[in-house]
PDB file of C-alpha atoms in Angstrom:
ATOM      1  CA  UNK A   4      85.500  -7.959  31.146  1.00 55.00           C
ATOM      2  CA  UNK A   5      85.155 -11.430  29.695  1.00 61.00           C
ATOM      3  CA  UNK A   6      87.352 -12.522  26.284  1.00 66.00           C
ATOM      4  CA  UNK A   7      84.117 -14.168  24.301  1.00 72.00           C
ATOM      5  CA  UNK A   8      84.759 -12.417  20.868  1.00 73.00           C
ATOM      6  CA  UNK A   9      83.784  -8.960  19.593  1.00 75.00           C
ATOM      7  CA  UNK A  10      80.566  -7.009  19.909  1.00 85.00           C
ATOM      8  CA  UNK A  11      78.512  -6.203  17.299  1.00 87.00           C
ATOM      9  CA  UNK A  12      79.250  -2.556  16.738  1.00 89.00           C
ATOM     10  CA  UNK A  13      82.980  -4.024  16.366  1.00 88.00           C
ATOM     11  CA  UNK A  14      81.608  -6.476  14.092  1.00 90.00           C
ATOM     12  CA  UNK A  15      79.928  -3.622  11.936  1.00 93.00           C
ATOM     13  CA  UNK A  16      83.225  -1.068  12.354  1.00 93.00           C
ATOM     14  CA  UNK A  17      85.425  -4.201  11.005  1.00 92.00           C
ATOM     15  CA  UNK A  18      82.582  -5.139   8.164  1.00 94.00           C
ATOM     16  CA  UNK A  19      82.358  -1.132   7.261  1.00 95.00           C
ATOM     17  CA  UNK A  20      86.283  -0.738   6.772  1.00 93.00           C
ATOM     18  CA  UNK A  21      86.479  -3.977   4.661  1.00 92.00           C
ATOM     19  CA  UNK A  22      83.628  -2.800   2.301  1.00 91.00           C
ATOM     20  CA  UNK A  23      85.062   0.795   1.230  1.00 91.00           C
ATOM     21  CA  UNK A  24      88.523  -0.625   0.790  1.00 88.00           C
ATOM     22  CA  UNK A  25      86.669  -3.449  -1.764  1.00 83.00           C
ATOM     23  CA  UNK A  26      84.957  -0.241  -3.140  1.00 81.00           C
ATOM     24  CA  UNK A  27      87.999   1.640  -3.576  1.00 80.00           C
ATOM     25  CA  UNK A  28      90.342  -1.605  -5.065  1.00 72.00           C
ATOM     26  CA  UNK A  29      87.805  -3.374  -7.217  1.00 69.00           C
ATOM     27  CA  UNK A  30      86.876  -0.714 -10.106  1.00 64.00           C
ATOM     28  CA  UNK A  31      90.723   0.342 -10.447  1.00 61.00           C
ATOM     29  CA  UNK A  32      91.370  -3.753 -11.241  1.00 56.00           C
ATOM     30  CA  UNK A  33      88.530  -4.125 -13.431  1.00 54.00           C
ATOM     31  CA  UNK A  34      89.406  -0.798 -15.715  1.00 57.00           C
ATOM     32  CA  UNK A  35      92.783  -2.476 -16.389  1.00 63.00           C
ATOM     33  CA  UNK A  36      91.052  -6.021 -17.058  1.00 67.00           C
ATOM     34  CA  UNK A  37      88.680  -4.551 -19.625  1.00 84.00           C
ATOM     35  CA  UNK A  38      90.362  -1.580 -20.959  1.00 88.00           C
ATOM     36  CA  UNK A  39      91.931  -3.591 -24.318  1.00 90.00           C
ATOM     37  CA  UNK A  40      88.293  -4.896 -24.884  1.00 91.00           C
ATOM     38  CA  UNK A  41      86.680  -1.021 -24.170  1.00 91.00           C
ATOM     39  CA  UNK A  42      89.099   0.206 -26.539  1.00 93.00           C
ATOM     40  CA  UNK A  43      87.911  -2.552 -29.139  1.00 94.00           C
ATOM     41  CA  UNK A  44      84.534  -1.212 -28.950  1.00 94.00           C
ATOM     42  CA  UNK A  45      85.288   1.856 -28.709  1.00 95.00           C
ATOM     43  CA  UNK A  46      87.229   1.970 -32.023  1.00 95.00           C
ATOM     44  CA  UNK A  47      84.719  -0.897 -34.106  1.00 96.00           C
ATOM     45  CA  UNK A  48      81.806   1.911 -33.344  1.00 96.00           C
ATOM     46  CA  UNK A  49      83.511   5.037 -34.549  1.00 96.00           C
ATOM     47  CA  UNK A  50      84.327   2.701 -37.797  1.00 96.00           C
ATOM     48  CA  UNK A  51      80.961   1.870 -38.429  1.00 95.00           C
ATOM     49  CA  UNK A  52      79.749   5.553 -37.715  1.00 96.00           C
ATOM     50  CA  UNK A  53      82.005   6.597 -39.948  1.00 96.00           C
ATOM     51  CA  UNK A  54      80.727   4.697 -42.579  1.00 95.00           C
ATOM     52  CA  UNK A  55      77.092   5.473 -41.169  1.00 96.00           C
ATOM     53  CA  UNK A  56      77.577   9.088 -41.903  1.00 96.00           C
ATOM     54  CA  UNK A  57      79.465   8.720 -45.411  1.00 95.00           C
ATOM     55  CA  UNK A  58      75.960   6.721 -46.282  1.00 94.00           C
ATOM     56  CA  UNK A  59      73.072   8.798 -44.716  1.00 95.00           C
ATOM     57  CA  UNK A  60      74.842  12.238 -45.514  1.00 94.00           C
ATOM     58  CA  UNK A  61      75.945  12.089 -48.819  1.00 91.00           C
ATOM     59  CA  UNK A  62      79.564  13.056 -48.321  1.00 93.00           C
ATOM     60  CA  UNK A  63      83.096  10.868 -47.498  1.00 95.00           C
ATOM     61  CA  UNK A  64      84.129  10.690 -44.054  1.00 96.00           C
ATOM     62  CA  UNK A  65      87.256   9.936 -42.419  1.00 95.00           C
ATOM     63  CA  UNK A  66      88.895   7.950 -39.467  1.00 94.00           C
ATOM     64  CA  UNK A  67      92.330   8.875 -38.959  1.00 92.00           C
ATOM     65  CA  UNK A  68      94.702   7.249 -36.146  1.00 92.00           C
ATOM     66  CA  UNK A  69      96.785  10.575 -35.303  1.00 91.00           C
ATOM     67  CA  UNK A  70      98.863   9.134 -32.905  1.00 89.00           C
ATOM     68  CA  UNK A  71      99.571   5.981 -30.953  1.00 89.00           C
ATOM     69  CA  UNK A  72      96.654   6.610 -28.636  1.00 90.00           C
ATOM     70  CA  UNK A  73      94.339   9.236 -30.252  1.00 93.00           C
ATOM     71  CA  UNK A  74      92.314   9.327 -33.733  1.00 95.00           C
ATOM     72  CA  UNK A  75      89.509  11.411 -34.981  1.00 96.00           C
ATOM     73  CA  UNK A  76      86.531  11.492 -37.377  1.00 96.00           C
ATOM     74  CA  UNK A  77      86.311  14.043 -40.104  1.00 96.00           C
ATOM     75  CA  UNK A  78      83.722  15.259 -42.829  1.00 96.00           C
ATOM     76  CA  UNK A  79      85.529  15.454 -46.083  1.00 95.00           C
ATOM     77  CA  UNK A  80      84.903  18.589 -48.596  1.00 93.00           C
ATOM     78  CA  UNK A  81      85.300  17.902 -52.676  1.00 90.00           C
ATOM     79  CA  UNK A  82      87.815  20.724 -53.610  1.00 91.00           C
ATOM     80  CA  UNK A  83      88.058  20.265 -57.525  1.00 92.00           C
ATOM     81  CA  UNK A  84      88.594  16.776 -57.785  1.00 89.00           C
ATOM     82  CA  UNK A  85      90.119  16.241 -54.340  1.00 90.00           C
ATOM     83  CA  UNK A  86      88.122  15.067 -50.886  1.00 90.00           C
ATOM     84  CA  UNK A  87      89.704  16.872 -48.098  1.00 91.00           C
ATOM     85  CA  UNK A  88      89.029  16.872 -44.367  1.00 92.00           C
ATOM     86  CA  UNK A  89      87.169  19.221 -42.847  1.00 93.00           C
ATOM     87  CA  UNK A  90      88.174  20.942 -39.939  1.00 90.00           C
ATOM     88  CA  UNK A  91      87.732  20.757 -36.738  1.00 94.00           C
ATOM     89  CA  UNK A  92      86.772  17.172 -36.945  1.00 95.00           C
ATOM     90  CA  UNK A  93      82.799  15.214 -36.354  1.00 95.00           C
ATOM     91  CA  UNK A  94      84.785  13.562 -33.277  1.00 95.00           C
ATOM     92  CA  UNK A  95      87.771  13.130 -31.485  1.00 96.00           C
ATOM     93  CA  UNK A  96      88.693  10.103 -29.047  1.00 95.00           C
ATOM     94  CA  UNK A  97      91.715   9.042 -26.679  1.00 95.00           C
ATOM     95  CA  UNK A  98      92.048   5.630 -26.153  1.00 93.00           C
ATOM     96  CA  UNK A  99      91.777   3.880 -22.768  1.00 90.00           C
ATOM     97  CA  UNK A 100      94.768   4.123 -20.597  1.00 87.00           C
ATOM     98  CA  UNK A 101      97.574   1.634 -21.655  1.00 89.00           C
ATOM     99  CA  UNK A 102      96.093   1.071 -24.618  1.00 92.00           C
ATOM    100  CA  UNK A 103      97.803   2.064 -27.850  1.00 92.00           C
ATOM    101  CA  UNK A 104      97.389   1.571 -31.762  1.00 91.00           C
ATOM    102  CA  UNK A 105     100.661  -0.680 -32.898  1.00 85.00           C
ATOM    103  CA  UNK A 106     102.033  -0.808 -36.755  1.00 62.00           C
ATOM    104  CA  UNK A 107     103.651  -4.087 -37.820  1.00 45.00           C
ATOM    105  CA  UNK A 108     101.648  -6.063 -40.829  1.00 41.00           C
ATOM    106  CA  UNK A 109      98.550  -4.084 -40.248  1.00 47.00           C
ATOM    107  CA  UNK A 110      97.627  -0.643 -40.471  1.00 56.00           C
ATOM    108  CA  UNK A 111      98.775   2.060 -37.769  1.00 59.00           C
ATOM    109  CA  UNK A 112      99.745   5.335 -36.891  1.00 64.00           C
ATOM    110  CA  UNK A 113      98.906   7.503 -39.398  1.00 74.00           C
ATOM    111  CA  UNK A 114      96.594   5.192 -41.182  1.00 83.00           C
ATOM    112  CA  UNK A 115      93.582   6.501 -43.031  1.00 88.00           C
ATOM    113  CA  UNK A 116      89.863   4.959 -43.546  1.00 91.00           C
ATOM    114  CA  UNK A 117      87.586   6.971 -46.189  1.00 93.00           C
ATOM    115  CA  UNK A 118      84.789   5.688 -46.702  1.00 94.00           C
ATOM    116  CA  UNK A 119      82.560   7.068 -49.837  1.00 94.00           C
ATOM    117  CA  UNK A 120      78.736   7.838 -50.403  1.00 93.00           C
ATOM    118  CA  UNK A 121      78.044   4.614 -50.846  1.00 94.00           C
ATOM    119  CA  UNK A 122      79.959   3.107 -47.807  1.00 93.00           C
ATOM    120  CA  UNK A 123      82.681   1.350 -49.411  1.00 93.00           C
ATOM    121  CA  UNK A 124      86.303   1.554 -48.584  1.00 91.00           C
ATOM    122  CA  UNK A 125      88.215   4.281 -50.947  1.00 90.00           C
ATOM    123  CA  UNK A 126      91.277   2.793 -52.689  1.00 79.00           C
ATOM    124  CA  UNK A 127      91.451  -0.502 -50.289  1.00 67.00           C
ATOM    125  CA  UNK A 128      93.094  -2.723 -52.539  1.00 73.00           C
ATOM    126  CA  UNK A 129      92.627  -5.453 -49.825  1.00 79.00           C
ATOM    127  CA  UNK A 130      91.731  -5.627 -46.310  1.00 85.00           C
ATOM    128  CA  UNK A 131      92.882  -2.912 -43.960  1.00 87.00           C
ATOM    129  CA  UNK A 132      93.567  -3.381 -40.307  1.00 87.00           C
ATOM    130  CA  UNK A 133      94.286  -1.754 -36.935  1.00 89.00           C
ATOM    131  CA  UNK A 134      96.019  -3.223 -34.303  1.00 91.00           C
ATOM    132  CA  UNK A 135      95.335  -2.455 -30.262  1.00 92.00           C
ATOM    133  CA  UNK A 136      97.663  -3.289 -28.206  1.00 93.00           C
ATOM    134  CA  UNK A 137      97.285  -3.224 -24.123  1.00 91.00           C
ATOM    135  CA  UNK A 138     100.591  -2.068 -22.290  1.00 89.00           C
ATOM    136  CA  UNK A 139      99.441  -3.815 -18.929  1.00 85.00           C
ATOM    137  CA  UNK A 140      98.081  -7.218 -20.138  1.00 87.00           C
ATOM    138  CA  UNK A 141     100.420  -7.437 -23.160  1.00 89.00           C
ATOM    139  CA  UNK A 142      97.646  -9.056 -25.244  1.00 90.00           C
ATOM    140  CA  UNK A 143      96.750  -7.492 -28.726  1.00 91.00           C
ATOM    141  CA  UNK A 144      93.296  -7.206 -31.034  1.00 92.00           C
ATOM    142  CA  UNK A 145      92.585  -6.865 -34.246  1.00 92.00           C
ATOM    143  CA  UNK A 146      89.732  -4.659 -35.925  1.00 92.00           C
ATOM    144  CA  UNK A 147      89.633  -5.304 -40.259  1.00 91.00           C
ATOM    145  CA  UNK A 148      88.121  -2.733 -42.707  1.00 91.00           C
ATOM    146  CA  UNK A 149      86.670  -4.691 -45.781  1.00 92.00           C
ATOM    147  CA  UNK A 150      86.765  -3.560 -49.117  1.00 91.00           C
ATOM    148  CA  UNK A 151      82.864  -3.668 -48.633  1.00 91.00           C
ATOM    149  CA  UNK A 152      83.197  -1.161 -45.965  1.00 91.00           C
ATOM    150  CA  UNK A 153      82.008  -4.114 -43.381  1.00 92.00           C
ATOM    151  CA  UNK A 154      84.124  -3.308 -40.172  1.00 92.00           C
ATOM    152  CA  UNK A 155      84.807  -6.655 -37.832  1.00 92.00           C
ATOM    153  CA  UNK A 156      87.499  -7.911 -35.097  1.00 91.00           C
ATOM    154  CA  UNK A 157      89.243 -10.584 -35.789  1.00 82.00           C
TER     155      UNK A 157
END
């Protein structure tokens, strides 16, 4: 047998094995590479629902961070002159792997956003914000709760 270089059906063997190891490697790396900016989006839409709902349905909803990587929406009840949550809560969410809410200057675990009827920020004072922070890329974001009820990253 003659050394000219491989056949085709090694050709196609070697070409097969490459592609389902790319298949297997390349969505594990991108979840890490885009799980801080998921998260982002993730947590800018539940704001903005929240203050969606306290608008079309009359009442004051909730986001509350829980914990360092969970936080949930909740309808709130007028008891007397109190709003309190309702339970169980309009939605629950777990943040992407890695990624975690973090305190310092802004706003974090255990950090409340109500907004009222009319979509505005209940007892603000000033600007309120979260912090995300991505264990694997160590990079941080910032999502801001206006007075106005606007929600934005910064």
């Amino acid at each position: 047998r003659s050394t000219r270089g491989m056949s085709l059906i090694e050709m196609l063997v070697t070409l097969a094995i490459f592609a389902v190891a790319l298949g297997i490697a390349v969505p594990r790396a991108q979840n890490g590479a885009f799980a801080l900016w998921n998260a982002e989006q993730l947590v800018l839409g539940d704001l903005r629902y929240t203050r969606a709902e306290a608008l079309t349905k009359g009442d004051h909803f909730v986001f509350q961070v829980n914990d360092d990587h969970t936080y949930s929406i909740h309808r709130m009840e007028l008891n007397g002159a109190v709003w309190e949550p309702e339970d169980p809560p309009v939605r629950s969410r777990q943040l992407p792997s890695g990624v975690i809410f973090t305190a310092g200057f802004a706003a974090g675990v255990g950090a409340n956003f109500e907004f009222n009827t009319r979509g505005l920020l209940v007892l603000p004072g000033t600007a309120q914000s979260l912090r995300l922070y991505d264990s694997h890329t160590l990079l941080t974001r910032q999502i801001t709760v206006w007075p106005s009820g606007q929600v934005a990253p910064i």
